[in-house]
PDB file of N, CA, C and O in Angstrom:
ATOM      1  N   MET T   1      -3.869  10.608 -13.731  1.00  0.00           N
ATOM      2  CA  MET T   1      -3.482   9.411 -13.004  1.00  0.00           C
ATOM      3  C   MET T   1      -4.444   8.286 -13.388  1.00  0.00           C
ATOM      4  O   MET T   1      -5.641   8.497 -13.529  1.00  0.00           O
ATOM      5  N   GLN T   2      -3.914   7.097 -13.541  1.00  0.00           N
ATOM      6  CA  GLN T   2      -4.721   5.939 -13.891  1.00  0.00           C
ATOM      7  C   GLN T   2      -5.505   5.445 -12.684  1.00  0.00           C
ATOM      8  O   GLN T   2      -5.142   5.703 -11.546  1.00  0.00           O
ATOM      9  N   ALA T   3      -6.594   4.702 -12.936  1.00  0.00           N
ATOM     10  CA  ALA T   3      -7.406   4.150 -11.846  1.00  0.00           C
ATOM     11  C   ALA T   3      -6.632   3.079 -11.078  1.00  0.00           C
ATOM     12  O   ALA T   3      -6.756   2.964  -9.867  1.00  0.00           O
ATOM     13  N   LEU T   4      -5.832   2.287 -11.782  1.00  0.00           N
ATOM     14  CA  LEU T   4      -5.003   1.267 -11.138  1.00  0.00           C
ATOM     15  C   LEU T   4      -3.542   1.663 -11.294  1.00  0.00           C
ATOM     16  O   LEU T   4      -3.090   2.011 -12.388  1.00  0.00           O
ATOM     17  N   GLU T   5      -2.821   1.611 -10.205  1.00  0.00           N
ATOM     18  CA  GLU T   5      -1.412   2.020 -10.194  1.00  0.00           C
ATOM     19  C   GLU T   5      -0.594   0.927  -9.525  1.00  0.00           C
ATOM     20  O   GLU T   5      -0.956   0.435  -8.456  1.00  0.00           O
ATOM     21  N   GLU T   6       0.498   0.533 -10.155  1.00  0.00           N
ATOM     22  CA  GLU T   6       1.401  -0.450  -9.564  1.00  0.00           C
ATOM     23  C   GLU T   6       2.437   0.297  -8.733  1.00  0.00           C
ATOM     24  O   GLU T   6       3.106   1.202  -9.234  1.00  0.00           O
ATOM     25  N   ALA T   7       2.557  -0.057  -7.463  1.00  0.00           N
ATOM     26  CA  ALA T   7       3.495   0.614  -6.558  1.00  0.00           C
ATOM     27  C   ALA T   7       4.543  -0.384  -6.074  1.00  0.00           C
ATOM     28  O   ALA T   7       4.200  -1.468  -5.595  1.00  0.00           O
ATOM     29  N   ASN T   8       5.806  -0.011  -6.198  1.00  0.00           N
ATOM     30  CA  ASN T   8       6.915  -0.826  -5.694  1.00  0.00           C
ATOM     31  C   ASN T   8       7.273  -0.307  -4.311  1.00  0.00           C
ATOM     32  O   ASN T   8       7.689   0.836  -4.159  1.00  0.00           O
ATOM     33  N   LEU T   9       7.081  -1.173  -3.303  1.00  0.00           N
ATOM     34  CA  LEU T   9       7.248  -0.787  -1.903  1.00  0.00           C
ATOM     35  C   LEU T   9       8.134  -1.808  -1.193  1.00  0.00           C
ATOM     36  O   LEU T   9       8.650  -2.727  -1.821  1.00  0.00           O
ATOM     37  N   VAL T  10       8.277  -1.663   0.128  1.00  0.00           N
ATOM     38  CA  VAL T  10       9.092  -2.575   0.933  1.00  0.00           C
ATOM     39  C   VAL T  10       8.230  -3.125   2.063  1.00  0.00           C
ATOM     40  O   VAL T  10       7.548  -2.369   2.765  1.00  0.00           O
ATOM     41  N   CYS T  11       8.259  -4.430   2.253  1.00  0.00           N
ATOM     42  CA  CYS T  11       7.496  -5.072   3.327  1.00  0.00           C
ATOM     43  C   CYS T  11       8.018  -4.611   4.690  1.00  0.00           C
ATOM     44  O   CYS T  11       9.230  -4.653   4.935  1.00  0.00           O
ATOM     45  N   PRO T  12       7.124  -4.191   5.595  1.00  0.00           N
ATOM     46  CA  PRO T  12       7.565  -3.768   6.926  1.00  0.00           C
ATOM     47  C   PRO T  12       7.987  -4.938   7.822  1.00  0.00           C
ATOM     48  O   PRO T  12       8.563  -4.723   8.877  1.00  0.00           O
ATOM     49  N   HIS T  13       7.708  -6.171   7.402  1.00  0.00           N
ATOM     50  CA  HIS T  13       8.102  -7.349   8.183  1.00  0.00           C
ATOM     51  C   HIS T  13       9.489  -7.839   7.787  1.00  0.00           C
ATOM     52  O   HIS T  13      10.390  -7.914   8.618  1.00  0.00           O
ATOM     53  N   CYS T  14       9.632  -8.193   6.497  1.00  0.00           N
ATOM     54  CA  CYS T  14      10.867  -8.844   6.047  1.00  0.00           C
ATOM     55  C   CYS T  14      11.827  -7.902   5.329  1.00  0.00           C
ATOM     56  O   CYS T  14      12.972  -8.271   5.078  1.00  0.00           O
ATOM     57  N   GLY T  15      11.377  -6.692   4.974  1.00  0.00           N
ATOM     58  CA  GLY T  15      12.242  -5.727   4.314  1.00  0.00           C
ATOM     59  C   GLY T  15      12.475  -5.995   2.837  1.00  0.00           C
ATOM     60  O   GLY T  15      13.267  -5.308   2.202  1.00  0.00           O
ATOM     61  N   GLU T  16      11.784  -6.979   2.299  1.00  0.00           N
ATOM     62  CA  GLU T  16      11.945  -7.310   0.877  1.00  0.00           C
ATOM     63  C   GLU T  16      11.064  -6.405   0.014  1.00  0.00           C
ATOM     64  O   GLU T  16      10.003  -5.955   0.447  1.00  0.00           O
ATOM     65  N   PRO T  17      11.481  -6.152  -1.233  1.00  0.00           N
ATOM     66  CA  PRO T  17      10.644  -5.357  -2.134  1.00  0.00           C
ATOM     67  C   PRO T  17       9.383  -6.130  -2.525  1.00  0.00           C
ATOM     68  O   PRO T  17       9.445  -7.340  -2.762  1.00  0.00           O
ATOM     69  N   ILE T  18       8.253  -5.434  -2.553  1.00  0.00           N
ATOM     70  CA  ILE T  18       6.975  -6.023  -2.970  1.00  0.00           C
ATOM     71  C   ILE T  18       6.296  -5.050  -3.931  1.00  0.00           C
ATOM     72  O   ILE T  18       6.614  -3.866  -3.967  1.00  0.00           O
ATOM     73  N   THR T  19       5.350  -5.559  -4.697  1.00  0.00           N
ATOM     74  CA  THR T  19       4.583  -4.742  -5.622  1.00  0.00           C
ATOM     75  C   THR T  19       3.112  -4.859  -5.261  1.00  0.00           C
ATOM     76  O   THR T  19       2.596  -5.967  -5.112  1.00  0.00           O
ATOM     77  N   LEU T  20       2.462  -3.719  -5.079  1.00  0.00           N
ATOM     78  CA  LEU T  20       1.030  -3.697  -4.794  1.00  0.00           C
ATOM     79  C   LEU T  20       0.302  -3.021  -5.949  1.00  0.00           C
ATOM     80  O   LEU T  20       0.797  -2.036  -6.506  1.00  0.00           O
ATOM     81  N   LEU T  21      -0.853  -3.536  -6.298  1.00  0.00           N
ATOM     82  CA  LEU T  21      -1.712  -2.909  -7.291  1.00  0.00           C
ATOM     83  C   LEU T  21      -2.734  -2.078  -6.533  1.00  0.00           C
ATOM     84  O   LEU T  21      -3.565  -2.615  -5.799  1.00  0.00           O
ATOM     85  N   LEU T  22      -2.658  -0.761  -6.674  1.00  0.00           N
ATOM     86  CA  LEU T  22      -3.512   0.160  -5.926  1.00  0.00           C
ATOM     87  C   LEU T  22      -4.676   0.620  -6.784  1.00  0.00           C
ATOM     88  O   LEU T  22      -4.490   0.996  -7.938  1.00  0.00           O
ATOM     89  N   ASP T  23      -5.886   0.599  -6.224  1.00  0.00           N
ATOM     90  CA  ASP T  23      -7.076   1.098  -6.903  1.00  0.00           C
ATOM     91  C   ASP T  23      -7.288   2.543  -6.467  1.00  0.00           C
ATOM     92  O   ASP T  23      -7.814   2.802  -5.388  1.00  0.00           O
ATOM     93  N   LEU T  24      -6.876   3.487  -7.304  1.00  0.00           N
ATOM     94  CA  LEU T  24      -6.949   4.896  -6.963  1.00  0.00           C
ATOM     95  C   LEU T  24      -8.336   5.486  -7.188  1.00  0.00           C
ATOM     96  O   LEU T  24      -8.612   6.603  -6.755  1.00  0.00           O
ATOM     97  N   SER T  25      -9.218   4.745  -7.840  1.00  0.00           N
ATOM     98  CA  SER T  25     -10.564   5.254  -8.112  1.00  0.00           C
ATOM     99  C   SER T  25     -11.458   5.241  -6.871  1.00  0.00           C
ATOM    100  O   SER T  25     -12.474   5.916  -6.843  1.00  0.00           O
ATOM    101  N   GLY T  26     -11.056   4.499  -5.839  1.00  0.00           N
ATOM    102  CA  GLY T  26     -11.877   4.366  -4.643  1.00  0.00           C
ATOM    103  C   GLY T  26     -11.602   5.404  -3.569  1.00  0.00           C
ATOM    104  O   GLY T  26     -12.169   5.336  -2.489  1.00  0.00           O
ATOM    105  N   GLY T  27     -10.699   6.339  -3.827  1.00  0.00           N
ATOM    106  CA  GLY T  27     -10.367   7.342  -2.820  1.00  0.00           C
ATOM    107  C   GLY T  27      -9.502   6.750  -1.719  1.00  0.00           C
ATOM    108  O   GLY T  27      -8.896   5.690  -1.875  1.00  0.00           O
ATOM    109  N   ALA T  28      -9.454   7.443  -0.587  1.00  0.00           N
ATOM    110  CA  ALA T  28      -8.647   6.990   0.548  1.00  0.00           C
ATOM    111  C   ALA T  28      -9.161   5.636   1.038  1.00  0.00           C
ATOM    112  O   ALA T  28     -10.373   5.411   1.103  1.00  0.00           O
ATOM    113  N   GLN T  29      -8.228   4.757   1.383  1.00  0.00           N
ATOM    114  CA  GLN T  29      -8.595   3.405   1.791  1.00  0.00           C
ATOM    115  C   GLN T  29      -7.621   2.875   2.832  1.00  0.00           C
ATOM    116  O   GLN T  29      -6.468   3.298   2.882  1.00  0.00           O
ATOM    117  N   SER T  30      -8.091   1.910   3.601  1.00  0.00           N
ATOM    118  CA  SER T  30      -7.248   1.128   4.506  1.00  0.00           C
ATOM    119  C   SER T  30      -7.682  -0.321   4.368  1.00  0.00           C
ATOM    120  O   SER T  30      -8.875  -0.610   4.385  1.00  0.00           O
ATOM    121  N   TYR T  31      -6.712  -1.198   4.223  1.00  0.00           N
ATOM    122  CA  TYR T  31      -7.022  -2.622   4.091  1.00  0.00           C
ATOM    123  C   TYR T  31      -5.794  -3.436   4.467  1.00  0.00           C
ATOM    124  O   TYR T  31      -4.708  -2.893   4.654  1.00  0.00           O
ATOM    125  N   THR T  32      -5.957  -4.750   4.561  1.00  0.00           N
ATOM    126  CA  THR T  32      -4.864  -5.655   4.900  1.00  0.00           C
ATOM    127  C   THR T  32      -4.562  -6.535   3.699  1.00  0.00           C
ATOM    128  O   THR T  32      -5.467  -7.055   3.057  1.00  0.00           O
ATOM    129  N   GLU T  33      -3.279  -6.655   3.422  1.00  0.00           N
ATOM    130  CA  GLU T  33      -2.823  -7.508   2.314  1.00  0.00           C
ATOM    131  C   GLU T  33      -1.603  -8.281   2.795  1.00  0.00           C
ATOM    132  O   GLU T  33      -0.778  -7.748   3.535  1.00  0.00           O
ATOM    133  N   ASP T  34      -1.485  -9.543   2.387  1.00  0.00           N
ATOM    134  CA  ASP T  34      -0.348 -10.363   2.787  1.00  0.00           C
ATOM    135  C   ASP T  34       0.866 -10.062   1.919  1.00  0.00           C
ATOM    136  O   ASP T  34       0.741  -9.837   0.711  1.00  0.00           O
ATOM    137  N   CYS T  35       2.036 -10.085   2.544  1.00  0.00           N
ATOM    138  CA  CYS T  35       3.296  -9.903   1.829  1.00  0.00           C
ATOM    139  C   CYS T  35       3.478 -11.062   0.853  1.00  0.00           C
ATOM    140  O   CYS T  35       3.244 -12.223   1.200  1.00  0.00           O
ATOM    141  N   GLN T  36       3.929 -10.757  -0.356  1.00  0.00           N
ATOM    142  CA  GLN T  36       4.169 -11.782  -1.377  1.00  0.00           C
ATOM    143  C   GLN T  36       5.395 -12.627  -1.067  1.00  0.00           C
ATOM    144  O   GLN T  36       5.544 -13.720  -1.603  1.00  0.00           O
ATOM    145  N   VAL T  37       6.260 -12.145  -0.173  1.00  0.00           N
ATOM    146  CA  VAL T  37       7.496 -12.858   0.146  1.00  0.00           C
ATOM    147  C   VAL T  37       7.350 -13.670   1.431  1.00  0.00           C
ATOM    148  O   VAL T  37       7.545 -14.878   1.434  1.00  0.00           O
ATOM    149  N   CYS T  38       6.982 -13.003   2.541  1.00  0.00           N
ATOM    150  CA  CYS T  38       6.955 -13.690   3.848  1.00  0.00           C
ATOM    151  C   CYS T  38       5.542 -14.063   4.307  1.00  0.00           C
ATOM    152  O   CYS T  38       5.386 -14.680   5.361  1.00  0.00           O
ATOM    153  N   CYS T  39       4.521 -13.652   3.569  1.00  0.00           N
ATOM    154  CA  CYS T  39       3.109 -13.987   3.839  1.00  0.00           C
ATOM    155  C   CYS T  39       2.544 -13.355   5.113  1.00  0.00           C
ATOM    156  O   CYS T  39       1.457 -13.715   5.545  1.00  0.00           O
ATOM    157  N   GLN T  40       3.261 -12.429   5.728  1.00  0.00           N
ATOM    158  CA  GLN T  40       2.764 -11.745   6.914  1.00  0.00           C
ATOM    159  C   GLN T  40       1.743 -10.673   6.508  1.00  0.00           C
ATOM    160  O   GLN T  40       1.863 -10.080   5.440  1.00  0.00           O
ATOM    161  N   PRO T  41       0.738 -10.406   7.362  1.00  0.00           N
ATOM    162  CA  PRO T  41      -0.260  -9.387   7.026  1.00  0.00           C
ATOM    163  C   PRO T  41       0.316  -7.972   7.138  1.00  0.00           C
ATOM    164  O   PRO T  41       1.026  -7.643   8.084  1.00  0.00           O
ATOM    165  N   ILE T  42      -0.001  -7.148   6.135  1.00  0.00           N
ATOM    166  CA  ILE T  42       0.453  -5.761   6.087  1.00  0.00           C
ATOM    167  C   ILE T  42      -0.778  -4.868   6.077  1.00  0.00           C
ATOM    168  O   ILE T  42      -1.694  -5.071   5.270  1.00  0.00           O
ATOM    169  N   HIS T  43      -0.808  -3.881   6.967  1.00  0.00           N
ATOM    170  CA  HIS T  43      -1.891  -2.896   6.977  1.00  0.00           C
ATOM    171  C   HIS T  43      -1.510  -1.795   5.983  1.00  0.00           C
ATOM    172  O   HIS T  43      -0.495  -1.136   6.148  1.00  0.00           O
ATOM    173  N   VAL T  44      -2.320  -1.643   4.931  1.00  0.00           N
ATOM    174  CA  VAL T  44      -2.068  -0.673   3.869  1.00  0.00           C
ATOM    175  C   VAL T  44      -3.012   0.506   4.059  1.00  0.00           C
ATOM    176  O   VAL T  44      -4.224   0.329   4.172  1.00  0.00           O
ATOM    177  N   SER T  45      -2.466   1.718   4.109  1.00  0.00           N
ATOM    178  CA  SER T  45      -3.266   2.945   4.146  1.00  0.00           C
ATOM    179  C   SER T  45      -2.917   3.750   2.903  1.00  0.00           C
ATOM    180  O   SER T  45      -1.744   3.991   2.626  1.00  0.00           O
ATOM    181  N   LEU T  46      -3.943   4.166   2.171  1.00  0.00           N
ATOM    182  CA  LEU T  46      -3.766   4.904   0.926  1.00  0.00           C
ATOM    183  C   LEU T  46      -4.504   6.224   1.025  1.00  0.00           C
ATOM    184  O   LEU T  46      -5.680   6.254   1.395  1.00  0.00           O
ATOM    185  N   TRP T  47      -3.791   7.321   0.736  1.00  0.00           N
ATOM    186  CA  TRP T  47      -4.397   8.657   0.689  1.00  0.00           C
ATOM    187  C   TRP T  47      -4.182   9.214  -0.702  1.00  0.00           C
ATOM    188  O   TRP T  47      -3.099   9.059  -1.273  1.00  0.00           O
ATOM    189  N   ILE T  48      -5.182   9.906  -1.226  1.00  0.00           N
ATOM    190  CA  ILE T  48      -5.083  10.551  -2.525  1.00  0.00           C
ATOM    191  C   ILE T  48      -5.299  12.037  -2.316  1.00  0.00           C
ATOM    192  O   ILE T  48      -6.224  12.447  -1.607  1.00  0.00           O
ATOM    193  N   ASP T  49      -4.440  12.876  -2.943  1.00  0.00           N
ATOM    194  CA  ASP T  49      -4.576  14.321  -2.749  1.00  0.00           C
ATOM    195  C   ASP T  49      -5.881  14.837  -3.370  1.00  0.00           C
ATOM    196  O   ASP T  49      -6.518  14.151  -4.163  1.00  0.00           O
ATOM    197  N   ASP T  50      -6.275  16.032  -2.982  1.00  0.00           N
ATOM    198  CA  ASP T  50      -7.570  16.598  -3.392  1.00  0.00           C
ATOM    199  C   ASP T  50      -7.713  16.733  -4.904  1.00  0.00           C
ATOM    200  O   ASP T  50      -8.816  16.605  -5.436  1.00  0.00           O
ATOM    201  N   GLU T  51      -6.619  17.004  -5.589  1.00  0.00           N
ATOM    202  CA  GLU T  51      -6.673  17.147  -7.041  1.00  0.00           C
ATOM    203  C   GLU T  51      -6.627  15.805  -7.758  1.00  0.00           C
ATOM    204  O   GLU T  51      -6.855  15.737  -8.961  1.00  0.00           O
ATOM    205  N   GLY T  52      -6.313  14.737  -7.029  1.00  0.00           N
ATOM    206  CA  GLY T  52      -6.213  13.409  -7.624  1.00  0.00           C
ATOM    207  C   GLY T  52      -4.945  13.205  -8.433  1.00  0.00           C
ATOM    208  O   GLY T  52      -4.850  12.277  -9.221  1.00  0.00           O
ATOM    209  N   ASP T  53      -3.958  14.091  -8.247  1.00  0.00           N
ATOM    210  CA  ASP T  53      -2.716  14.015  -9.014  1.00  0.00           C
ATOM    211  C   ASP T  53      -1.664  13.119  -8.370  1.00  0.00           C
ATOM    212  O   ASP T  53      -0.771  12.626  -9.051  1.00  0.00           O
ATOM    213  N   ASP T  54      -1.750  12.944  -7.075  1.00  0.00           N
ATOM    214  CA  ASP T  54      -0.719  12.207  -6.362  1.00  0.00           C
ATOM    215  C   ASP T  54      -1.348  11.384  -5.246  1.00  0.00           C
ATOM    216  O   ASP T  54      -2.461  11.657  -4.820  1.00  0.00           O
ATOM    217  N   TYR T  55      -0.612  10.392  -4.759  1.00  0.00           N
ATOM    218  CA  TYR T  55      -1.095   9.552  -3.670  1.00  0.00           C
ATOM    219  C   TYR T  55       0.060   9.231  -2.725  1.00  0.00           C
ATOM    220  O   TYR T  55       1.224   9.398  -3.063  1.00  0.00           O
ATOM    221  N   HIS T  56      -0.294   8.779  -1.527  1.00  0.00           N
ATOM    222  CA  HIS T  56       0.675   8.372  -0.527  1.00  0.00           C
ATOM    223  C   HIS T  56       0.230   7.026   0.036  1.00  0.00           C
ATOM    224  O   HIS T  56      -0.950   6.837   0.324  1.00  0.00           O
ATOM    225  N   VAL T  57       1.175   6.103   0.188  1.00  0.00           N
ATOM    226  CA  VAL T  57       0.891   4.779   0.732  1.00  0.00           C
ATOM    227  C   VAL T  57       1.730   4.575   1.986  1.00  0.00           C
ATOM    228  O   VAL T  57       2.927   4.854   1.989  1.00  0.00           O
ATOM    229  N   ASP T  58       1.086   4.097   3.045  1.00  0.00           N
ATOM    230  CA  ASP T  58       1.782   3.783   4.289  1.00  0.00           C
ATOM    231  C   ASP T  58       1.573   2.301   4.574  1.00  0.00           C
ATOM    232  O   ASP T  58       0.441   1.815   4.565  1.00  0.00           O
ATOM    233  N   LEU T  59       2.672   1.579   4.800  1.00  0.00           N
ATOM    234  CA  LEU T  59       2.609   0.153   5.135  1.00  0.00           C
ATOM    235  C   LEU T  59       3.059  -0.040   6.565  1.00  0.00           C
ATOM    236  O   LEU T  59       4.095   0.486   6.967  1.00  0.00           O
ATOM    237  N   ARG T  60       2.276  -0.785   7.314  1.00  0.00           N
ATOM    238  CA  ARG T  60       2.615  -1.077   8.712  1.00  0.00           C
ATOM    239  C   ARG T  60       2.359  -2.552   9.006  1.00  0.00           C
ATOM    240  O   ARG T  60       1.493  -3.171   8.388  1.00  0.00           O
ATOM    241  N   ARG T  61       3.103  -3.046   9.977  1.00  0.00           N
ATOM    242  CA  ARG T  61       2.821  -4.409  10.449  1.00  0.00           C
ATOM    243  C   ARG T  61       1.451  -4.381  11.127  1.00  0.00           C
ATOM    244  O   ARG T  61       1.066  -3.377  11.724  1.00  0.00           O
ATOM    245  N   GLU T  62       0.748  -5.459  11.046  1.00  0.00           N
ATOM    246  CA  GLU T  62      -0.610  -5.543  11.600  1.00  0.00           C
ATOM    247  C   GLU T  62      -0.645  -5.204  13.087  1.00  0.00           C
ATOM    248  O   GLU T  62      -1.556  -4.571  13.565  1.00  0.00           O
ATOM    249  N   GLN T  63       0.386  -5.596  13.844  1.00  0.00           N
ATOM    250  CA  GLN T  63       0.383  -5.372  15.289  1.00  0.00           C
ATOM    251  C   GLN T  63       0.861  -3.989  15.687  1.00  0.00           C
ATOM    252  O   GLN T  63       0.827  -3.625  16.858  1.00  0.00           O
ATOM    253  N   ASP T  64       1.323  -3.153  14.752  1.00  0.00           N
ATOM    254  CA  ASP T  64       1.787  -1.791  15.071  1.00  0.00           C
ATOM    255  C   ASP T  64       0.635  -0.812  15.181  1.00  0.00           C
ATOM    256  O   ASP T  64      -0.334  -0.846  14.556  1.00  0.00           O
TER     257      ASP T  64
END
């Protein structure tokens, strides 16, 4: 798996497709990023499996 991965996801606010650049070298992370379409804040949670072969991304509205 590459250190940087482009992920095509859906904004939890507006439902539009967005693309996030994920830094997989940093391990599990949580951060806030604004939607590229509606500019609303999105809480991003990233988990990487123990072998480093796969990852999971969860997007939530900031107030959820």
